[in-house]
Amino acid sequence: MTVRRDFQEPARCRPDLVIGREELFTGARDQLASGGSVLLHGPAGIGKSTVLRALAEEYGAAAHTVLRCSATESESHLPFLALADLLGLVLDEVSPRLPAAQRTALESALTGRGESSLQRDGLALRLAVLSALRALAERGGVLVVADDLQWLDPASAELLGFAARRLEGTPVQLLCAVRTEGTESQEYDRHLRACPPGTLAVRLGALTRAQVAQLLDHRGHGGLPRSTVREIHRTSAGNPLFALELGRALAESPTPPRPGEPLPVPTSLRALVLSRLDMLSVEARRTLLVASAGARPTPALLHAAGRTNAEAECAQAAELGLLATESDAPAVRFAHPLISAALYAEAPAPERRAAHAALSTAASDPIERARHLALASTGADPEVAARLAEAAALARDRGAPSVAAQLGLLAARHTPADGTPGQGERRLQAAEDAITAGELDLARDIAREVLSRTAVPADRVRAWMIVIDSAGHTMAEVDAVFPQALADAGDDPRLLALVHYQLAWRALIVSGDFTEARQAAAHAAELAARGGERRTELLSLAFQAQTETLMGHPEAPRTIKRALKEPQDPRVAWHHNGALSARFRWLVMGDQLTEARATVTGLLREVRRRGSVESEVHFLRGLAETELRAGHCGRALELARDSLRLARDSGIGETASAMLTSLAEASGGDVVRALALAREAVQHAEEDGDQMYLSRALGALGYAQLVAGDPAGTVRSLRRVRRLELGLGITDPARGRWQGDLAEALVRIGEPAEAQDVIDVSREHALRLGRESVLAVLDRSEALVRAAQGELEAAVAQLTSAQDRLGKLGYGLEEARAAFALARLRGRRPGSPAYDEATRMFRRCRALPWLRQVDEALTAPEREPVPAAADALDALAVLAAMERQVAALVMEGATNREIAARLYISVKTVEATLTRVYRKLGIRSRVDIVRLAAARRAK
């Protein structure tokens, strides 16, 4: 496949040139930095030249000499052309340093004077190129940059390979790129053998869908719907050049493709992939058109569609490289999806319709038959519309909501203006299917179209609900919708229930008012019951139950029971905002981890069967959270990463998934990544005005900071969480479980009084709600406060009790943290059983970041002993007056802020004064000052 020069990327290196290649780029960079050579390889358009240019730009500045060549197919017959590109500009520099015979042969080859050839001057030329590179290397490093090695003229390729194999020990590096079509390409092997020993071969593969989306966004095509980006990725097979050309064609197209139609393929790409099409017979070309129109073409399907010589015609296409040859597979598969798309785009409209008409009777699947019938028909046709609607329902039942949405839109297009059901109703059903499939932008566009066409109140309110649903947690952006929806609802309780249900979500997400959200949900449930709208009633009751659970409201269990009463609606039962989801949240917060795991596992299995993307993202998070609570950090991390990948791909629940993945990374993965994800979640929540998830994201950030060894950062983040949840009316400490982390961090920075206050307030709510695991964690934190105050025996006893209770409740990671805290209190000794127990528990949990903390505790230098009481009293005498005042207030348990207020100085002055106190007394923290006070009292 030849890539024309007008498809080449601009020469200037840009950050987006290595999108999706970060890991490969790092490996190549390290290889070059260590003095090695790199060979990039992969199919046409995969991005080899862009990565090569980026690497050359980065390392070219460090080399003394950079030699470049970039061959083309049209020039590959000219001997020594690539060699002239490489050495032409340095010939005058190296010629005087070559033996006469080598100099003559090289000058003749590069200038074209004389009749130099490999046959005539083979040895002299080979040695001349080798000598020239060695001569350049004597003055500094040499970087040879060669693109498109497959087009190097044979003479230059032979000379370069001869020299490369003999350059070991000299500062000459090769950075090359060559086109290869398969992972086992013989051409690749040949070029690798021509490179210096130890050359790193880097194969560039296809981009993921998310990477294609990022690339399109960087190139100015970021406004495309996610469903379109998915189709671009499928059609381009992840090839960045093809994806960009398709994106450019869509951006320039006045009308987007209709449902069921492939992407418009630009003329440039058609010529690129169909250059061999003219070599096909007319009948073979028609057979390939039928294959391109089919979803899963096979020889049997082509026969049924009237292509009687399908096997022979497919064999002809395979010989030309248009079809892949797979003897074991019955399907007819194009060598690249773009060939199929370009072939279809190239065909005249009547021929396309004929192909679909043939497939509408040949296909065995009713969904496929209906789709082909629609694409073979023009204009309104009630029979075609009815068959499409039936096929959409079948796709919905099969768990293929995206297909159902496409078929529903086709049904609406073929529905007569006065048809029943009407065009608007079928479009709205398609929009709801699109939401289930995670295609929010498509759903929003359909709803807006319905609003522009209809005056029917029920259709309008339903469309407004889709607009609101498609906004997700960015509900502040659709605030103007609510008055219009209420106006359209009038006094119809069924329609008003829909609007008030969404108003409940707005109160929670935008206003952060749990009380208002609960009241709005209860009102929506009452309206829905009055109007006989059971689905809306169940959703409203489930939402009310979730809100009450998070608030720690005593009515939560009763509301969950009401939401679980029959009759149930299957669309609500498995939904992430349904009653079973509310019950799962109640089970997790109530320490019933085994039952919670079983519940969410069943829900996840069901939503996957139905193809509900948003619910799948939600329940993946729920299962990950359950595993994390149980101390299965490795499993939790896998699930959380799956949730985040799906969230990023669909654009649904990214903030929540980033938050949960941060918690999992901090517990069982990479702490640096945990911090980055938590900060991302905080930023998104703030940008979206999402009060509900802002506190959760800050809680994740505080935990990651604690694991990273930044207790001051933890205190900053979690103090903010405390203020937010107080304002939101959240009293159940099992919601975010940040209280123990805040108390522990406060102890670490020398604020035991505030830590005790956090513990006391949280314990009161935990006792009221029966949150046993929270109480055990609070006891673990209180033990640290006692230890800081010198009550070591009481602290050890409390920690031992907390560890035992956490183990019995099944909280493996929290149990291990208690064991670790015990080991720290008992001191570090070689072979200490306390540290051995903590290590064993963390290892069982696969809590890698915590294992690293144990290693650091074991290898850290011993803390200097606190001075004895008499010595301590003498040491206080060396302090200045201000220093003695500050130390005395610390001994009383005052916080830095309280000290600053009492002495009329700034908090920063307090901190600076304490630093001097530590230095003069030979201690490390406020805890040691408290111990001095205890020693004084004992004295």
mmCIF file of C-alpha atoms in Angstrom, residues 204-348:
data_model
loop_
_atom_site.group_PDB
_atom_site.id
_atom_site.type_symbol
_atom_site.label_atom_id
_atom_site.label_comp_id
_atom_site.label_asym_id
_atom_site.label_seq_id
_atom_site.Cartn_x
_atom_site.Cartn_y
_atom_site.Cartn_z
ATOM 1 C CA LEU A 204 3.932 0.550 16.033
ATOM 2 C CA GLY A 205 0.451 -0.929 16.223
ATOM 3 C CA ALA A 206 -3.078 0.378 16.010
ATOM 4 C CA LEU A 207 -4.348 3.145 18.282
ATOM 5 C CA THR A 208 -7.172 2.458 20.710
ATOM 6 C CA ARG A 209 -10.512 4.199 20.315
ATOM 7 C CA ALA A 210 -9.647 6.649 23.104
ATOM 8 C CA GLN A 211 -6.323 7.448 21.441
ATOM 9 C CA VAL A 212 -8.026 8.020 18.083
ATOM 10 C CA ALA A 213 -10.433 10.404 19.831
ATOM 11 C CA GLN A 214 -7.489 12.247 21.398
ATOM 12 C CA LEU A 215 -5.717 12.487 18.045
ATOM 13 C CA LEU A 216 -8.817 13.847 16.310
ATOM 14 C CA ASP A 217 -9.278 16.363 19.097
ATOM 15 C CA HIS A 218 -5.672 17.569 18.782
ATOM 16 C CA ARG A 219 -6.122 18.010 15.052
ATOM 17 C CA GLY A 220 -9.242 20.115 15.351
ATOM 18 C CA HIS A 221 -11.883 17.400 14.883
ATOM 19 C CA GLY A 222 -12.895 17.082 18.520
ATOM 20 C CA GLY A 223 -16.542 18.000 18.044
ATOM 21 C CA LEU A 224 -17.481 14.654 16.505
ATOM 22 C CA PRO A 225 -20.029 12.483 18.352
ATOM 23 C CA ARG A 226 -18.594 9.519 20.230
ATOM 24 C CA SER A 227 -20.564 7.123 18.040
ATOM 25 C CA THR A 228 -18.890 8.672 14.997
ATOM 26 C CA VAL A 229 -15.459 8.426 16.610
ATOM 27 C CA ARG A 230 -16.170 4.772 17.289
ATOM 28 C CA GLU A 231 -17.010 4.257 13.610
ATOM 29 C CA ILE A 232 -13.844 6.129 12.581
ATOM 30 C CA HIS A 233 -11.820 3.829 14.803
ATOM 31 C CA ARG A 234 -13.499 0.741 13.358
ATOM 32 C CA THR A 235 -13.113 1.861 9.747
ATOM 33 C CA SER A 236 -9.511 3.010 10.154
ATOM 34 C CA ALA A 237 -8.615 -0.047 12.279
ATOM 35 C CA GLY A 238 -6.763 2.351 14.579
ATOM 36 C CA ASN A 239 -4.496 3.660 11.809
ATOM 37 C CA PRO A 240 -3.822 7.327 12.699
ATOM 38 C CA LEU A 241 -3.380 8.528 9.106
ATOM 39 C CA PHE A 242 -6.608 6.907 7.962
ATOM 40 C CA ALA A 243 -8.456 8.142 11.060
ATOM 41 C CA LEU A 244 -7.350 11.725 10.448
ATOM 42 C CA GLU A 245 -8.392 11.589 6.790
ATOM 43 C CA LEU A 246 -11.808 10.206 7.747
ATOM 44 C CA GLY A 247 -12.186 12.861 10.444
ATOM 45 C CA ARG A 248 -11.252 15.578 7.975
ATOM 46 C CA ALA A 249 -13.786 14.283 5.453
ATOM 47 C CA LEU A 250 -16.535 14.266 8.081
ATOM 48 C CA ALA A 251 -15.661 17.789 9.191
ATOM 49 C CA GLU A 252 -15.870 19.002 5.593
ATOM 50 C CA SER A 253 -19.066 17.082 4.794
ATOM 51 C CA PRO A 254 -22.222 19.261 4.873
ATOM 52 C CA THR A 255 -24.357 16.360 6.173
ATOM 53 C CA PRO A 256 -23.306 13.494 8.439
ATOM 54 C CA PRO A 257 -23.972 9.916 7.329
ATOM 55 C CA ARG A 258 -27.434 8.599 8.114
ATOM 56 C CA PRO A 259 -27.947 5.691 10.522
ATOM 57 C CA GLY A 260 -26.829 2.424 9.003
ATOM 58 C CA GLU A 261 -24.653 4.091 6.399
ATOM 59 C CA PRO A 262 -20.847 3.855 6.483
ATOM 60 C CA LEU A 263 -18.596 6.867 6.810
ATOM 61 C CA PRO A 264 -17.885 9.042 3.802
ATOM 62 C CA VAL A 265 -14.443 8.044 2.560
ATOM 63 C CA PRO A 266 -12.497 10.935 0.990
ATOM 64 C CA THR A 267 -11.256 10.605 -2.557
ATOM 65 C CA SER A 268 -7.663 10.601 -1.309
ATOM 66 C CA LEU A 269 -8.195 7.444 0.741
ATOM 67 C CA ARG A 270 -10.297 5.786 -1.946
ATOM 68 C CA ALA A 271 -7.420 6.142 -4.385
ATOM 69 C CA LEU A 272 -5.023 4.925 -1.716
ATOM 70 C CA VAL A 273 -6.774 1.649 -0.920
ATOM 71 C CA LEU A 274 -8.545 0.900 -4.194
ATOM 72 C CA SER A 275 -5.638 1.284 -6.595
ATOM 73 C CA ARG A 276 -5.957 -2.417 -7.421
ATOM 74 C CA LEU A 277 -9.729 -2.397 -7.861
ATOM 75 C CA ASP A 278 -9.512 -1.748 -11.588
ATOM 76 C CA MET A 279 -7.762 -5.100 -11.959
ATOM 77 C CA LEU A 280 -10.923 -6.907 -10.804
ATOM 78 C CA SER A 281 -13.560 -8.174 -13.195
ATOM 79 C CA VAL A 282 -16.914 -6.372 -13.158
ATOM 80 C CA GLU A 283 -18.626 -9.359 -11.524
ATOM 81 C CA ALA A 284 -15.935 -9.699 -8.854
ATOM 82 C CA ARG A 285 -16.328 -6.043 -8.034
ATOM 83 C CA ARG A 286 -20.098 -6.509 -7.599
ATOM 84 C CA THR A 287 -19.457 -9.476 -5.319
ATOM 85 C CA LEU A 288 -17.139 -7.376 -3.164
ATOM 86 C CA LEU A 289 -19.765 -4.622 -3.008
ATOM 87 C CA VAL A 290 -22.291 -7.094 -1.604
ATOM 88 C CA ALA A 291 -19.654 -8.248 0.895
ATOM 89 C CA SER A 292 -18.948 -4.658 1.932
ATOM 90 C CA ALA A 293 -22.672 -4.036 2.515
ATOM 91 C CA GLY A 294 -23.038 -7.119 4.718
ATOM 92 C CA ALA A 295 -22.287 -7.136 8.419
ATOM 93 C CA ARG A 296 -20.686 -10.617 8.500
ATOM 94 C CA PRO A 297 -20.327 -11.771 4.888
ATOM 95 C CA THR A 298 -19.638 -15.427 4.157
ATOM 96 C CA PRO A 299 -19.479 -17.353 0.862
ATOM 97 C CA ALA A 300 -22.865 -18.898 1.739
ATOM 98 C CA LEU A 301 -24.411 -15.445 2.257
ATOM 99 C CA LEU A 302 -22.964 -14.199 -1.039
ATOM 100 C CA HIS A 303 -24.409 -17.247 -2.820
ATOM 101 C CA ALA A 304 -27.812 -16.584 -1.250
ATOM 102 C CA ALA A 305 -27.570 -12.981 -2.435
ATOM 103 C CA GLY A 306 -27.154 -14.153 -6.020
ATOM 104 C CA ARG A 307 -23.360 -14.147 -6.361
ATOM 105 C CA THR A 308 -23.014 -17.627 -7.840
ATOM 106 C CA ASN A 309 -19.229 -17.427 -8.458
ATOM 107 C CA ALA A 310 -18.421 -15.922 -5.066
ATOM 108 C CA GLU A 311 -15.511 -18.251 -4.246
ATOM 109 C CA ALA A 312 -13.608 -17.623 -7.465
ATOM 110 C CA GLU A 313 -14.248 -13.884 -7.367
ATOM 111 C CA CYS A 314 -13.130 -13.673 -3.714
ATOM 112 C CA ALA A 315 -9.994 -15.633 -4.585
ATOM 113 C CA GLN A 316 -9.235 -13.103 -7.316
ATOM 114 C CA ALA A 317 -9.669 -10.246 -4.809
ATOM 115 C CA ALA A 318 -7.451 -12.040 -2.288
ATOM 116 C CA GLU A 319 -4.664 -12.363 -4.851
ATOM 117 C CA LEU A 320 -4.781 -8.575 -5.281
ATOM 118 C CA GLY A 321 -4.549 -8.055 -1.510
ATOM 119 C CA LEU A 322 -8.117 -6.753 -1.135
ATOM 120 C CA LEU A 323 -9.298 -9.681 0.966
ATOM 121 C CA ALA A 324 -7.506 -11.487 3.775
ATOM 122 C CA THR A 325 -6.866 -15.154 3.179
ATOM 123 C CA GLU A 326 -7.828 -17.255 6.190
ATOM 124 C CA SER A 327 -8.337 -20.917 5.395
ATOM 125 C CA ASP A 328 -9.767 -21.706 8.829
ATOM 126 C CA ALA A 329 -12.311 -18.871 8.849
ATOM 127 C CA PRO A 330 -15.533 -19.096 6.779
ATOM 128 C CA ALA A 331 -16.064 -15.319 6.767
ATOM 129 C CA VAL A 332 -15.090 -13.082 3.862
ATOM 130 C CA ARG A 333 -12.802 -10.534 5.484
ATOM 131 C CA PHE A 334 -11.342 -7.434 3.872
ATOM 132 C CA ALA A 335 -7.610 -6.910 4.302
ATOM 133 C CA HIS A 336 -8.451 -3.606 5.979
ATOM 134 C CA PRO A 337 -11.861 -2.180 7.034
ATOM 135 C CA LEU A 338 -11.074 0.934 4.989
ATOM 136 C CA ILE A 339 -11.110 -1.127 1.783
ATOM 137 C CA SER A 340 -14.689 -2.162 2.510
ATOM 138 C CA ALA A 341 -15.734 1.408 3.345
ATOM 139 C CA ALA A 342 -14.011 2.867 0.279
ATOM 140 C CA LEU A 343 -15.490 0.230 -2.024
ATOM 141 C CA TYR A 344 -18.980 0.985 -0.701
ATOM 142 C CA ALA A 345 -18.456 4.752 -0.966
ATOM 143 C CA GLU A 346 -17.205 4.396 -4.533
ATOM 144 C CA ALA A 347 -20.316 2.529 -5.704
ATOM 145 C CA PRO A 348 -23.250 4.468 -7.214
#
